[in-house]
Amino acid sequence: MKEKRAVEIMENKKIAKNTYKMIILAPLVAREAKAGQFLNLFCKQRDLLLPRPISICELDMKLGIITLVYAVVGKGTAELVKMLSGEKIAIMGPLGNGFDIDDTIENHLIIGGGIGSPPLLELVKKLKGKKTVYLGFNAETILADEFKKYADKVHIAIENGTGDGSLSKSKVETKNRPLSRESRPLSRNSLPFSRYPQGNVMDLIKTNMTKADMIYACGPKPMLEAINEWAKEKEIEAQFSMEERMACGIGACLVCTCKIQKSEDSEWQNYRVCKDGPVFYRDEVIWE
Amino acid sequence: MNKCDMRIKIAGVEFENTVMTASGTFGSGKEYGEYVDINEIGAVITKGVSSTPWRGNNTPRIAETYGGILNSVGLQNPGVEEFIEKDIKFLRQFDTKIIVNIVGRTFEEYCEVARRLSSEDIDLVELNISCPNVKEGGVAFGTDPKMIEYITKEVKKNLKHPLIVKLSPNVTDIVEMAKAAVDGGADAISMINTLIGMAIDIHKKRPVLANTIGGLSGPAIKPVALRMVYQVAKAIDIPIIGMGGIMNGEDAIEFILAGATAVAIGTANFANPRATIDVIEGIENYLAENSVDSISEIRGLAIVT
Ligand SMILES: Cc1cc2nc3c(=O)[nH]c(=O)nc-3n(C[C@H](O)[C@H](O)[C@H](O)COP(=O)(O)OP(=O)(O)OC[C@H]3O[C@@H](n4cnc5c(N)ncnc54)[C@H](O)[C@@H]3O)c2cc1C
Ligand SMILES: Cc1cc2nc3c(=O)[nH]c(=O)nc-3n(C[C@H](O)[C@H](O)[C@H](O)COP(=O)(O)O)c2cc1C
Ligand code: FES
């Protein structure tokens, strides 16, 4: 029988502004989990009734540890920050379905926007073939070095804090795997602004004419919509990890729905992001 | 410790114990069935079902408030045919009672679902005339005593199974509504549905819920629910299924002392997927500690006359 269980926190530290990495020891959960799934984290404060869904960022099945990366946005995540290593946290999971991984695909394009990036890290580790990663952030990067370890190429776009990707200028870092960090330091100077005049992630992908047979993306809805438009034009299939406010997290309450059309000749229906998703194919999603 | 008698009877149907799941929070048990043994639960009250599929409201459908949650699911359901095919079949594998929550936009739709379910292998039907999340039907039927009496009568005529009428707390006089249901021929009352409320996102300066308003549930509403059960229990003789913010055995005991025959667990499932079982164990412990042999012995004991 599945259960809500208390697991030990091994580490919980700040990795960027308002962003934390928590490592938990949960062998039973890690054994079953895969990239793109999430966990429900429960708060200790009794008035916070609902669990907080947080994606699995990294998995180590051998050691039985799971890494989570979360942004502090409200009362629940503020409580998570206060938890210390050695403390226990109640979790449920793994929940949802992960990304579909097909070893015959040659060119993978992985796109993360802000706090949507963490769930893509475990995916990048598991994919075979050529892996090109694009990450977009408002100000500070997260997990950039980790992505560089497992991807063939990582492009990073930083919007200049405006939060409006289409208008802002951005600083862009590009790095090839064969070059170590030391040999080609990633600084503002190494890649001048002027080389990439416009730069949210989507613009960058278009400029680079990135080749892809499958796209995997997680991030804000406008970003996913932009990717969808581009991918439709280029006829590239894409898997999107969708986000919606949740209650049960297991498919019972129907609060977390997303409009999905399974085939051309059927009408759209409300699918549960927690149970039927969170990953959906782009051509199934009805954008509003 | 001797195991005490947890069995109860409602409209001639015998339940193994007094704990049920609240409609809409537990689906038809498929998902929570991976976390609890459904055989141990007295009854599963299923998600509201209508004659044809309903898509429900836009998202966000949920907001969290102090000790409570607001939902505006809007009774999304696959329609009665698919429900019978999948959900009833699934639930019948277990040794639990099946209570089907029904909804409609018109009297005729309610009666249609009732007629369709009459030939099915279920135990009771719960008439949801109290959902705040649909524009027509739902709560509109549940706030006027004449409407309650009429719809109860009409649905009864079309139904083979005993009928529970679920009351809305969004009324001035709950006792009047309960009496109207009794006059209409209800076999039992369940109460309460959610309280209408809202939350505003101060950063976006917009309501959190896409539907603007939603139904409040969880421990925040327990005192209101308990008061209403108490008042209704004093006034009518048919069994009451009490619900509203029950989180543990002690909460459930309060409802039973206030006169409820059974209790239903809703929002608590989200905070603790084992909530139903924990409540059953909590009640059993209380009865044992107080040397009570049967749950029926404490029903309504707190009522002051
Ligand atoms: C499948 C999934 C995976 C996620 N993975 C991550 C992740 O890896 N890292 C991360 O930082 N965040 C992630 N999120 C978002 C995260 O769940 C919310 O930011 C978090 O629950 C906010 O909680 P809070 O109490 O701090 O905020 P509050 O606003 O106080 O939360 C109140 C309620 O709303 C819910 N809620 C608020 N914002 C969101 C949101 N954007 N999405 C879903 N529910 C929300 C909360 O769970 C809670 O029930 C994920 C969400 C989903 C649905
Ligand atoms: C997400 C959600 C969905 C609900 N759906 C229904 C429903 O379909 N029919 C119904 O009669 N009540 C529905 N309810 C109300 C509950 O059955 C119950 O009356 C109410 O939540 C109070 O109990 P609680 O505080 O234990 O949750 C729903 C409640 C929630 C939270
Ligand atoms: S959160 Fe309950 S169905 Fe998805």
XYZ file of C-alpha atoms and ligand atoms in Angstrom:
681
model
C 0.000 0.000 0.000
C 1.212 3.504 -0.810
C 1.577 5.984 2.012
C 2.404 9.448 3.183
C 5.740 8.924 4.880
C 8.241 10.911 6.894
C 11.695 11.007 5.340
C 14.949 12.560 6.450
C 16.249 15.837 5.079
C 19.953 15.504 4.309
C 20.516 19.025 3.071
C 18.462 22.162 2.568
C 20.414 25.129 1.328
C 20.075 28.301 -0.649
C 21.340 28.100 -4.228
C 20.071 31.414 -5.594
C 17.855 34.290 -4.550
C 14.673 32.797 -3.059
C 15.672 29.401 -4.393
C 16.644 26.368 -2.357
C 17.847 22.864 -2.905
C 16.600 20.127 -0.618
C 18.058 16.647 -0.610
C 16.008 13.923 1.037
C 16.758 10.325 1.887
C 13.849 8.325 0.509
C 15.015 5.002 -0.920
C 11.547 3.534 -1.405
C 10.380 6.581 -3.317
C 13.604 6.966 -5.304
C 13.446 3.362 -6.427
C 10.139 3.914 -8.225
C 10.598 7.480 -9.391
C 11.505 8.855 -12.783
C 12.195 12.152 -14.496
C 9.185 14.428 -14.705
C 7.364 13.025 -11.698
C 6.767 15.042 -8.556
C 6.385 14.671 -4.808
C 3.798 16.132 -2.469
C 5.490 17.848 0.464
C 3.425 18.417 3.599
C 3.758 21.433 5.862
C 3.939 21.195 9.646
C 1.780 24.260 10.195
C -1.643 22.772 10.794
C -3.562 25.489 8.991
C -1.761 24.668 5.745
C -3.844 21.679 4.783
C -2.704 21.089 1.238
C 0.500 19.386 0.231
C 2.944 21.317 -2.001
C 3.787 19.627 -5.289
C 7.516 19.823 -6.070
C 9.187 18.143 -9.027
C 11.954 15.635 -8.754
C 15.125 17.388 -9.864
C 17.629 14.589 -9.436
C 17.408 10.959 -8.442
C 20.030 8.639 -7.096
C 18.471 5.237 -6.874
C 21.599 3.603 -5.481
C 21.911 5.999 -2.579
C 18.151 6.380 -2.327
C 18.284 10.154 -2.415
C 16.125 12.686 -4.216
C 17.020 16.292 -4.933
C 14.339 18.963 -5.056
C 14.776 22.583 -6.035
C 12.107 25.020 -4.951
C 11.380 28.726 -5.096
C 9.971 30.500 -2.068
C 6.669 31.977 -3.164
C 4.289 31.665 -0.227
C 3.634 30.325 3.243
C 4.319 26.702 2.456
C 7.627 27.149 0.719
C 8.625 29.664 3.406
C 8.148 26.874 5.920
C 10.299 24.503 3.874
C 13.199 26.941 4.103
C 13.233 26.638 7.884
C 13.653 22.886 7.867
C 17.092 21.672 8.855
C 19.093 18.683 7.797
C 18.352 15.761 10.067
C 14.729 16.844 10.392
C 11.918 14.775 8.942
C 9.500 15.897 6.302
C 6.283 14.147 5.285
C 6.036 13.341 1.596
C 3.906 11.392 -0.842
C 5.130 10.108 -4.157
C 6.374 9.652 -6.727
C 3.284 11.180 -8.303
C 2.219 11.739 -11.887
C 3.779 10.395 -15.038
C 7.242 11.330 -16.133
C 8.519 12.276 -19.563
C 8.412 9.645 -22.294
C 11.969 8.654 -23.075
C 12.680 7.134 -26.464
C 16.251 5.949 -26.996
C 15.903 6.005 -30.775
C 15.498 9.793 -30.893
C 18.673 11.517 -32.059
C 18.318 15.214 -31.308
C 16.767 16.303 -28.058
C 15.902 19.913 -27.336
C 15.330 20.633 -23.659
C 13.906 24.001 -22.649
C 13.501 25.259 -19.099
C 12.116 28.551 -17.898
C 13.065 29.702 -14.402
C 11.887 27.362 -11.664
C 10.595 25.111 -14.460
C 14.156 23.995 -15.087
C 14.733 21.566 -12.180
C 12.560 18.679 -13.453
C 14.514 18.719 -16.713
C 17.823 17.871 -15.071
C 17.019 14.248 -14.297
C 15.560 13.998 -17.803
C 18.762 15.240 -19.413
C 20.687 12.617 -17.455
C 18.479 9.861 -18.788
C 18.203 10.861 -22.439
C 20.398 9.177 -25.048
C 21.402 11.036 -28.201
C 22.403 14.655 -28.667
C 21.088 16.936 -25.966
C 20.787 20.675 -26.419
C 19.550 22.591 -23.410
C 18.141 26.106 -23.309
C 17.499 27.719 -19.950
C 15.898 31.083 -19.418
C 16.055 33.032 -16.169
C 14.900 36.415 -15.008
C 18.057 37.292 -13.148
C 20.103 34.548 -11.555
C 20.763 31.131 -13.076
C 20.032 27.909 -11.247
C 21.553 24.490 -11.882
C 23.550 25.729 -14.875
C 26.650 23.733 -13.957
C 24.638 20.600 -13.333
C 23.017 20.825 -16.758
C 26.402 21.348 -18.356
C 27.598 18.076 -16.898
C 25.028 16.025 -18.775
C 24.114 17.996 -21.891
C 26.022 18.386 -25.143
C 25.320 22.072 -25.220
C 23.740 24.463 -22.738
C 22.502 27.907 -23.737
C 21.447 30.300 -21.059
C 19.409 33.432 -21.521
C 19.029 35.921 -18.752
C 16.356 38.477 -19.214
C 17.295 41.773 -17.694
C 14.975 41.506 -14.824
C 11.978 42.830 -16.685
C 10.261 39.487 -16.673
C 9.007 40.261 -20.149
C 10.877 37.982 -22.471
C 9.814 39.461 -25.755
C 11.179 42.927 -25.137
C 14.111 42.584 -22.843
C 17.721 42.418 -23.801
C 19.549 39.511 -22.392
C 22.892 38.243 -21.487
C 23.608 34.947 -23.071
C 26.086 32.286 -22.169
C 26.883 29.404 -24.436
C 29.059 26.500 -23.592
C 30.136 23.366 -25.346
C 30.643 20.224 -23.351
C 34.208 19.512 -24.519
C 35.392 22.780 -23.041
C 35.854 22.639 -19.339
C 34.717 25.464 -17.150
C 38.272 26.527 -16.478
C 39.337 26.723 -20.093
C 36.445 28.963 -21.028
C 35.199 30.893 -18.094
C 31.615 31.922 -18.173
C 31.610 35.564 -17.617
C 29.852 38.490 -19.099
C 33.090 39.370 -20.878
C 33.632 36.087 -22.598
C 30.454 36.490 -24.581
C 29.610 40.074 -25.237
C 26.055 41.305 -25.076
C 26.095 42.525 -28.619
C 26.389 39.078 -30.092
C 22.910 38.224 -28.894
C 20.851 41.363 -29.152
C 17.472 39.880 -28.318
C 17.233 37.059 -26.021
C 14.491 35.223 -24.372
C 14.932 31.505 -24.767
C 12.680 31.278 -27.782
C 14.503 33.989 -29.689
C 17.755 32.297 -28.941
C 16.512 28.957 -30.236
C 15.314 30.601 -33.431
C 18.613 32.404 -33.927
C 20.599 29.234 -33.437
C 18.337 27.232 -35.758
C 18.602 24.383 -33.303
C 17.922 20.974 -34.774
C 15.460 18.851 -32.829
C 13.430 15.678 -33.144
C 11.795 16.007 -29.750
C 11.308 18.942 -27.408
C 10.891 18.717 -23.635
C 9.857 21.865 -21.818
C 8.796 23.153 -18.435
C 8.249 26.747 -17.429
C 5.763 29.607 -17.498
C 2.724 29.188 -19.733
C 3.648 32.038 -22.151
C 6.991 30.339 -22.762
C 5.322 27.003 -23.448
C 2.889 28.685 -25.809
C 5.732 30.312 -27.720
C 7.520 26.965 -27.968
C 4.307 25.372 -29.171
C 3.929 27.913 -31.983
C 7.486 27.403 -33.122
C 7.352 23.627 -32.827
C 4.086 23.515 -34.755
C 5.656 25.465 -37.576
C 8.736 23.229 -37.589
C 6.617 20.113 -37.088
C 8.524 18.978 -34.040
C 6.813 16.913 -31.350
C 7.075 18.286 -27.811
C 6.410 17.134 -24.270
C 5.354 19.868 -21.875
C 5.298 19.567 -18.126
C 2.205 21.543 -17.117
C 1.524 23.153 -13.769
C -1.775 23.711 -12.043
C -2.850 24.323 -8.469
C -3.495 21.040 -6.744
C -5.170 19.545 -3.716
C -4.986 15.732 -3.504
C -2.159 15.289 -6.025
C -3.329 11.764 -6.860
C -6.291 12.273 -9.180
C -9.247 12.142 -6.802
C -10.444 15.732 -6.429
C -10.395 17.146 -9.984
C -9.070 20.570 -9.030
C -5.896 20.487 -11.155
C -7.280 20.136 -14.633
C -5.890 21.130 -18.007
C -7.801 21.238 -21.300
C -6.660 18.336 -23.428
C -7.784 17.176 -26.855
C -6.616 13.636 -27.489
C -7.401 13.489 -31.192
C -8.536 15.732 -34.034
C -12.024 14.314 -34.128
C -12.718 14.298 -30.397
C -13.692 17.272 -28.251
C -11.389 18.575 -25.553
C -11.777 17.298 -22.029
C -10.438 18.358 -18.666
C -7.573 16.034 -17.738
C -5.941 15.887 -14.327
C -2.469 17.397 -14.345
C -1.496 15.379 -11.246
C -2.581 11.966 -12.473
C -2.847 12.110 -16.273
C 0.098 14.547 -16.485
C 1.970 16.593 -15.521
C 3.599 15.859 -18.883
C 1.393 16.239 -21.964
C 2.218 16.307 -25.672
C 2.028 19.825 -27.045
C -0.550 19.061 -29.734
C -2.944 17.735 -27.079
C -2.962 20.921 -25.034
C -5.647 23.525 -25.706
C -4.060 26.958 -25.295
C -6.245 29.849 -24.238
C -9.914 -4.160 24.925
C -13.084 -5.494 23.434
C -13.828 -4.235 19.983
C -16.892 -2.040 20.175
C -19.787 -2.209 17.796
C -19.315 0.397 15.089
C -22.260 -0.723 12.948
C -25.015 1.685 12.052
C -28.219 1.544 10.038
C -29.588 4.175 7.681
C -32.870 3.592 5.831
C -32.597 -0.138 6.405
C -29.073 -0.358 5.035
C -26.488 -1.666 7.476
C -23.012 -0.139 7.428
C -19.942 -1.859 8.913
C -18.968 1.401 10.527
C -19.959 4.994 10.831
C -17.260 6.578 8.652
C -17.829 7.563 5.015
C -15.996 9.613 2.413
C -17.406 13.048 1.528
C -18.557 13.442 -2.054
C -16.051 14.968 -4.457
C -12.995 14.531 -2.287
C -12.410 10.820 -2.785
C -13.444 10.256 -6.408
C -14.841 6.747 -6.514
C -12.020 5.393 -4.424
C -9.669 4.318 -7.215
C -6.925 6.737 -6.241
C -7.199 6.684 -2.447
C -7.685 2.918 -2.695
C -3.921 2.768 -3.179
C -3.461 4.389 0.242
C -6.295 2.867 2.296
C -8.199 -0.408 2.305
C -11.631 0.552 1.001
C -13.099 -2.534 2.689
C -12.514 -0.810 6.012
C -14.567 2.281 5.174
C -18.282 2.283 6.022
C -19.319 3.808 2.714
C -17.893 5.618 -0.252
C -19.957 8.629 -1.273
C -18.953 9.244 -4.855
C -18.358 12.466 -6.766
C -21.522 14.189 -8.033
C -22.782 12.610 -11.249
C -25.134 14.117 -13.853
C -27.106 12.661 -16.759
C -24.562 13.882 -19.334
C -20.822 14.677 -18.944
C -19.962 18.028 -17.332
C -16.626 19.722 -17.873
C -16.650 21.852 -14.750
C -15.132 25.286 -14.263
C -11.896 26.850 -15.427
C -8.749 26.697 -13.294
C -7.531 27.696 -10.750
C -10.190 25.684 -8.988
C -8.540 25.690 -5.577
C -7.301 28.192 -3.036
C -6.009 27.591 0.454
C -7.201 29.721 3.366
C -6.502 29.516 7.110
C -7.468 25.994 8.082
C -9.608 25.588 5.015
C -9.733 25.374 1.278
C -11.957 26.951 -1.343
C -12.849 24.844 -4.359
C -14.710 25.597 -7.542
C -14.503 22.313 -9.422
C -18.014 22.842 -10.762
C -19.053 19.200 -10.643
C -16.889 17.916 -13.464
C -17.999 14.355 -14.115
C -18.123 11.875 -16.998
C -21.905 11.456 -16.927
C -23.971 8.661 -15.459
C -23.348 6.047 -18.175
C -19.566 6.069 -17.895
C -19.908 6.332 -14.133
C -21.989 3.155 -13.979
C -19.676 1.345 -16.351
C -16.439 2.225 -14.563
C -16.979 3.515 -11.055
C -19.774 1.320 -9.753
C -18.098 -1.729 -11.186
C -14.874 -0.753 -9.449
C -16.493 -0.076 -6.077
C -18.525 -3.273 -6.072
C -15.318 -5.262 -5.656
C -15.114 -4.006 -2.104
C -17.016 -4.730 1.032
C -18.285 -1.194 1.459
C -21.552 0.583 0.805
C -21.946 2.726 -2.297
C -23.688 6.075 -2.020
C -24.010 7.951 -5.294
C -24.119 11.749 -5.178
C -26.333 13.101 -7.971
C -26.582 16.535 -9.556
C -28.565 18.234 -12.278
C -29.342 21.597 -13.826
C -33.083 20.998 -13.927
C -35.598 18.864 -11.996
C -35.840 16.632 -15.024
C -32.072 16.043 -15.088
C -32.042 15.020 -11.436
C -34.911 12.606 -12.063
C -33.182 11.208 -15.128
C -30.048 10.310 -13.157
C -32.196 8.842 -10.391
C -34.120 6.674 -12.880
C -30.925 5.507 -14.535
C -29.339 4.553 -11.210
C -32.443 2.714 -9.994
C -31.547 -0.409 -11.924
C -27.960 -0.381 -10.630
C -26.334 -2.223 -7.799
C -25.790 0.656 -5.386
C -26.955 1.224 -1.818
C -28.184 4.779 -1.480
C -28.368 8.015 -3.425
C -27.346 11.406 -2.094
C -29.172 14.351 -3.617
C -26.785 17.256 -4.045
C -28.944 20.356 -4.094
C -26.278 22.354 -2.392
C -23.284 22.772 -4.637
C -22.245 26.425 -4.839
C -20.180 25.910 -7.967
C -22.754 25.638 -10.716
C -24.865 28.476 -11.940
C -28.118 26.609 -12.368
C -29.434 23.796 -10.207
C -27.080 22.979 -7.407
C -27.481 25.438 -4.628
C -30.477 27.131 -6.235
C -32.589 24.107 -5.377
C -31.154 23.901 -1.908
C -31.987 27.291 -0.460
C -35.757 27.336 -0.774
C -37.839 24.985 1.394
C -40.577 24.559 -1.206
C -38.021 23.628 -3.847
C -36.333 21.175 -1.481
C -39.601 19.450 -0.695
C -40.609 19.303 -4.340
C -37.308 18.011 -5.707
C -37.016 15.442 -2.919
C -40.495 14.138 -3.779
C -39.816 14.055 -7.508
C -36.483 12.285 -7.189
C -37.941 9.791 -4.693
C -40.636 8.918 -7.228
C -37.965 8.059 -9.760
C -35.646 6.177 -7.446
C -35.657 2.635 -6.136
C -32.967 3.248 -3.512
C -33.220 5.193 -0.259
C -32.529 8.910 -0.666
C -30.240 11.150 1.368
C -30.744 14.890 0.894
C -27.556 16.940 1.246
C -28.142 20.355 2.740
C -26.421 23.623 1.962
C -25.214 25.710 4.901
C -25.757 28.869 2.855
C -29.233 29.482 4.246
C -30.752 31.525 7.045
C -32.581 28.680 8.758
C -31.066 25.231 8.310
C -33.800 23.536 10.352
C -36.475 24.742 7.966
C -34.540 23.192 5.044
C -34.120 19.891 6.867
C -37.826 19.753 7.655
C -38.647 20.423 4.021
C -36.502 17.449 3.015
C -38.281 15.290 5.582
C -41.635 16.449 4.234
C -40.472 15.537 0.749
C -39.775 11.995 1.937
C -36.019 12.007 2.498
C -34.700 8.881 4.190
C -31.711 10.699 5.647
C -29.990 14.078 5.689
C -26.341 14.761 5.008
C -24.782 18.043 5.986
C -23.026 20.290 5.417
C -21.899 21.094 1.924
C -19.356 23.875 1.536
C -19.841 27.486 2.638
C -19.632 30.039 -0.150
C -16.474 32.116 0.087
C -13.681 33.723 -1.873
C -10.006 34.670 -1.806
C -8.189 37.508 -3.539
C -4.636 37.493 -4.854
C -3.342 40.835 -3.609
C -0.480 40.889 -6.091
C -2.594 40.258 -9.176
C -5.482 42.134 -7.572
C -7.875 39.482 -8.838
C -9.880 36.664 -7.263
C -7.721 33.545 -6.876
C -10.383 31.218 -8.266
C -11.191 31.468 -11.969
C -14.834 31.154 -10.923
C -14.403 34.090 -8.456
C -16.293 32.298 -5.673
C -15.960 28.787 -4.332
C -16.970 26.459 -1.537
C -15.100 26.571 1.750
C -14.363 23.273 3.490
C -11.966 21.907 6.072
C -11.462 22.527 9.813
C -12.305 26.222 9.379
C -15.988 25.305 8.901
C -16.286 22.665 11.620
C -17.945 24.819 14.283
C -20.602 25.909 11.793
C -21.191 22.371 10.583
C -21.429 21.043 14.113
C -23.907 23.728 15.154
C -26.099 22.951 12.161
C -26.040 19.184 12.748
C -26.949 19.815 16.373
C -29.900 22.060 15.493
C -31.218 19.693 12.849
C -30.782 16.617 15.039
C -32.957 18.265 17.659
C -35.676 18.961 15.136
C -35.993 15.841 12.971
C -36.045 12.078 13.435
C -34.320 10.722 10.333
C -30.591 9.853 10.424
C -27.985 12.533 9.769
C -24.617 12.081 8.071
C -22.474 14.846 9.546
C -19.513 16.414 7.817
C -17.519 19.608 7.636
C -13.924 19.825 8.762
C -13.608 16.449 10.450
C -9.885 15.759 10.750
C -9.708 13.034 13.396
C -11.639 10.730 15.701
C -12.333 13.445 18.273
C -13.928 15.678 15.649
C -16.104 12.776 14.494
C -17.181 12.038 18.082
C -18.329 15.649 18.420
C -20.650 15.217 15.432
C -22.019 11.950 16.808
C -22.587 13.510 20.231
C -24.419 16.298 18.390
C -26.774 13.726 16.908
C -25.164 12.472 13.681
C -25.553 8.781 12.892
C -22.585 8.742 10.539
C -19.766 11.084 9.571
C -18.069 11.831 6.260
C -14.453 12.813 5.709
C -13.607 15.249 2.920
C -10.814 17.793 2.989
C -8.898 15.781 5.611
C -8.044 13.238 2.901
C -5.890 15.836 1.151
C -3.839 16.504 4.278
C -3.695 12.826 5.190
C -4.597 10.133 2.671
C -5.254 7.756 5.572
C -7.687 10.147 7.250
C -10.713 7.855 6.924
C -8.948 4.967 8.638
C -7.428 7.230 11.293
C -10.904 8.562 12.103
C -12.296 5.023 12.422
C -9.465 4.078 14.778
C -9.868 7.317 16.706
C -13.576 6.631 17.259
C -12.863 3.059 18.338
C -10.271 4.235 20.834
C -12.632 6.800 22.281
C -15.402 4.243 22.670
C -13.026 1.769 24.304
C -11.606 4.365 26.677
C -15.094 5.369 27.690
C -16.253 1.746 27.990
C -18.973 2.212 25.420
C -20.077 -1.006 23.687
C -21.773 0.488 20.684
C -21.484 3.699 18.738
C -25.271 4.142 18.876
C -25.075 4.624 22.638
C -23.433 8.010 22.366
C -25.469 9.428 19.499
C -26.973 12.777 20.464
C -25.735 12.583 24.057
C -24.609 16.207 23.984
C -28.039 17.505 23.037
C -29.346 19.784 25.766
C -33.115 19.831 25.922
C 3.497 19.234 -10.790
C 4.093 20.449 -10.145
C 5.458 20.498 -9.948
C 6.045 21.613 -9.334
N 7.393 21.622 -9.168
C 7.980 22.670 -8.565
C 9.388 22.689 -8.355
O 10.112 21.751 -8.699
N 9.921 23.774 -7.741
C 9.140 24.832 -7.334
O 9.676 25.781 -6.783
N 7.813 24.837 -7.525
C 7.205 23.787 -8.125
N 5.835 23.800 -8.318
C 5.057 24.943 -7.808
C 4.859 24.785 -6.291
O 4.040 23.692 -6.027
C 4.239 26.048 -5.681
O 5.067 27.129 -5.911
C 4.058 25.876 -4.183
O 3.098 24.893 -3.916
C 3.649 27.182 -3.537
O 3.375 26.953 -2.188
P 3.350 28.119 -1.121
O 2.657 27.658 0.072
O 4.715 28.638 -0.919
O 2.518 29.220 -1.876
P 1.010 29.637 -1.623
O 0.651 30.555 -2.711
O 0.849 30.133 -0.230
O 0.262 28.285 -1.850
C -1.085 28.119 -1.573
C -1.598 26.908 -2.310
O -1.541 27.061 -3.705
C -0.743 26.077 -4.318
N 0.072 26.731 -5.331
C 0.537 27.986 -5.304
N 1.207 28.269 -6.413
C 1.173 27.165 -7.169
C 1.676 26.824 -8.433
N 2.361 27.682 -9.181
N 1.452 25.577 -8.897
C 0.762 24.705 -8.178
N 0.260 24.968 -6.969
C 0.457 26.175 -6.480
C 0.061 25.503 -3.199
O 0.423 24.163 -3.406
C -0.872 25.625 -2.060
O -1.816 24.607 -2.089
C 5.234 22.706 -8.920
C 3.867 22.657 -9.112
C 3.292 21.563 -9.721
C 1.824 21.525 -9.927
C -12.747 19.425 -3.988
C -14.143 19.211 -3.433
C -15.143 18.696 -4.265
C -16.441 18.502 -3.769
N -17.394 17.963 -4.602
C -18.633 17.707 -4.117
C -19.632 17.075 -4.934
O -19.393 16.708 -6.087
N -20.873 16.863 -4.409
C -21.176 17.232 -3.121
O -22.299 17.009 -2.683
N -20.246 17.801 -2.315
C -18.994 18.060 -2.785
N -18.040 18.625 -1.940
C -18.393 18.950 -0.551
C -17.962 17.840 0.410
O -18.596 16.616 0.112
C -18.266 18.214 1.871
O -19.650 18.402 2.003
C -17.550 19.477 2.320
O -16.291 19.544 1.741
C -17.406 19.566 3.842
O -16.629 18.523 4.364
P -15.037 18.608 4.665
O -14.810 19.882 5.417
O -14.700 17.378 5.430
O -14.373 18.642 3.328
C -16.740 18.836 -2.417
C -15.724 19.331 -1.592
C -14.435 19.517 -2.070
C -13.376 20.058 -1.149
S -4.902 17.516 -7.394
Fe -6.654 16.288 -7.028
S -7.055 15.543 -9.016
Fe -5.178 16.583 -9.288
